[in-house]
Amino acid sequence: IEGTGYINVSFLRDASSDEIFTAPLSYAVKPFSIDKSKRNIEISLDSQSVVRPGKPMDIVFSTSKASKIVIFAVDEGILQVANYATPNPLSHFMKKRSLGVETFQILDLLLPDFETIKRLSATGGGAEQLNRALAKNINPFSRKTDKPAVFWSGIYDAETHESKVSFDVPDTFAGELRIMAVAVSENAVGATRTSSIVRGPFVISPNLLTHAAPGDEFIVTVGVANIIEGSGKAAPVELVATVSEHLEIVGPSLVKLAIDEGGEKSHSFKVKANTKLGAALINFSVSHKQEQTSRSASLSIRPATNYFTSLTSGVRKDDAMQLPIERQLYTDLATQTLAVSKSPLVIVDGLHSYLETYPHGCTEQVVSKVFPLVGLMSHPAYSPHLKDVKAQFSVVIDKLRERQNSDGGFSFWPGASRSAGYPSIYAMHFLLDASEKGFPVPRSMLRRGQDFLETRASQKSRNLTSARDRANAIYLLTRMGVVTTNYLVDLEDDINRKNASEDRTAIDWQQDILSTYMAATYKMLQKDQEAERLLLKFDFDGEHQQTNDFRSKLAIDAQYLYLLAKHFDLQAKAFDLKKIHQLTDKVFKGEYNTISAAYSILALGAYSELVLSHDSKESITVNALKQKVEQALAVEFIPFATSTYPVGSEQLQVSGEGPLYYLNRQSGFNSNVSANVVRDGIEVYRSFVDEEGNEVTEIEQGKELTVKLKIRALNQTRLSNIAVIDLLPGGFEVIRSSLDRSIIRWHSDYIDVREDRVVFYGSFDKHVKEISYKVKVTTAGDFIVPPTYAESMYNQSIRAISKSSRFSVIDSE
């Protein structure tokens, strides 16, 4: 026996005793401990008592016996906040046990995926990839944050002789470091701790804004404290500021200060942001005689425009064409490609790029980013060019897991308790397709989703939209193995009764996409005659189609082609190519959104896999014209002829056998902020108001401002699913407590707050809605005010851009 034990003494009353009123059983328990020294490893741990910031710190260690050791050092302030105790592994493994109590759990047997859920729910770390950052409205030109004063050595061999590890202390840290070590051998463990003080001759405290735009001029203040012992009064100190290529210092970069021992002084540098984007660095170096200390700080130089992807597409009948370049972009993060082919399917790549960096994240849009990739995995021409699909799929599953409600449906935005009708059906369509293609869809998610579909399939239809949802739900249930004949009969009877009562002909709904979903369902149920009866009457590109945000004409026609290619091979192969051109023409005209783009990719991919051949490569050449100099571009077939052209190109020249379909994709930040105000179906106006209620373009540093956004719809009574992206000037920090989803006569669907912007999602009508929140002005200078953007997430023709201006912040000193 080792560690802690118990002595249990029991006394039984003599069976022949007459003392029947005496307790028949008495007992006493006493714990005791056993010497643990043979299980203990003595660790010797030593480091410098005082360490300079930015310098290496040596940690010397040894152990009383051969073992493996881990050494870690952490900022004492972090440990105090976390209430962290130094590890004591021996006490853990030999702790006092509960007396006579055994606990069992069978939850993981009843719910086999319980452990998986816990694992997948864990918060991960690491930097976001570029496209994921852009797709989350995150500034991709992130500043470099201060390194935490944290060190972990890894596993080392330890012996009785001394060994050493080294830790480079961040130059931004000053304070106490707790140094801890844990050692283990086959039959013993040990732990110990010591500490070091990190202190330099000076304490440098820069005050720096978090972000700025090219052309901004601002003040950077740095405080310098002299803690050199014996330096005396008015010690001469030199302060030098150096900057990375992103910035330039206006005025002298070297100043001389006289600072008393134990005293502090500050100095302000005027800095200008250059056109180089990225994480800008300012390094401050302070020296006195032989003593010197450095400290660096970082800010983000990001454009005063929003990142977006624009697609220009069309068809030319000639063998040669010239295409002007509409946008001039910053080189950073810019992607410019031209895809050309005799096939209209060339638009698939552009639509995929549009989805990949789409900056909003409701449930439908989260699904639409990955749904087409899953669909194209079986396509022989596309599958070699699709990367990281499994990783992207896992991200979507995690988000859907967070948004699935108790009824099995999915909320439209994170945190909402109400399930969104059609987006939930759409998400289930994605999960079902993914499961059929071998992706690891959680069974519990599908089961709960099936409950939602069954509820939808049994509900009576209020109108054509709800009938569509019902037909879609029945279709998905059939693919899940449910016999849905009764659902179909009831749906058709329900629609016919409503049409009769409203004095409408039954032919209307049979020309709609809901009849195609019913036909596909009958086909799966092997009722071919019923399927053909409903399939033949669909009116492709019909004027009568009732549309909404989720079901535009393009989305409806793409779903029809998708269902045709998936369930009706003969009809798909005989499909009129003119109708394919009608579908792609809507894309060429920019009449697409996230859901119609996703369905277009799925439909064209399934159709081309069934009908078209991709074996032969076309003979196409592409040249770029820049400042009257012609440059031949490389052409890759991925799977269509694709060329990447450089930023600054003014025109593209294409040669090949016509007619040629083309798609020009430009993704990036416009290098020039347009002075034009855009009002296409919606308008937005932004103003800054001081504490007295006056609209201002100048204010003193340290004050608070109220940002007021006024938005209204222009041509329609109501616009839903509008995103308002409010980019902030440099030196403006959002006061989060001032943000409220409920404002007078308006309620936002969701608010996303970032370091350099606030994004509002909601609906607007012809009445002006005013959104307001507060910011604190932290930095003096002259800043460009980026425009505010308002855009429909489902109709690209509806957008607004406010006027750009400049704002002055006066130095409070």
Short mmCIF file of C-alpha atoms in Angstrom, two decimals, residues 44-47 59-63 157-165:
data_model
loop_
_atom_site.label_atom_id
_atom_site.label_comp_id
_atom_site.label_asym_id
_atom_site.label_seq_id
_atom_site.Cartn_x
_atom_site.Cartn_y
_atom_site.Cartn_z
CA SER A 44 17.04 21.88 -8.78
CA LEU A 45 15.88 24.91 -10.77
CA ASP A 46 17.83 28.15 -11.08
CA SER A 47 17.61 31.33 -13.20
CA ILE A 59 17.24 28.35 -16.87
CA VAL A 60 19.54 25.74 -15.28
CA PHE A 61 18.09 22.46 -14.02
CA SER A 62 19.04 19.07 -12.63
CA THR A 63 17.21 16.18 -10.93
CA ASP A 157 16.22 14.43 -20.47
CA ALA A 158 17.28 15.36 -16.93
CA GLU A 159 20.14 13.90 -14.85
CA THR A 160 21.99 14.71 -11.66
CA HIS A 161 24.34 16.99 -13.63
CA GLU A 162 23.16 20.47 -14.66
CA SER A 163 21.57 21.25 -18.05
CA LYS A 164 20.30 24.49 -19.49
CA VAL A 165 17.41 25.84 -21.59
#
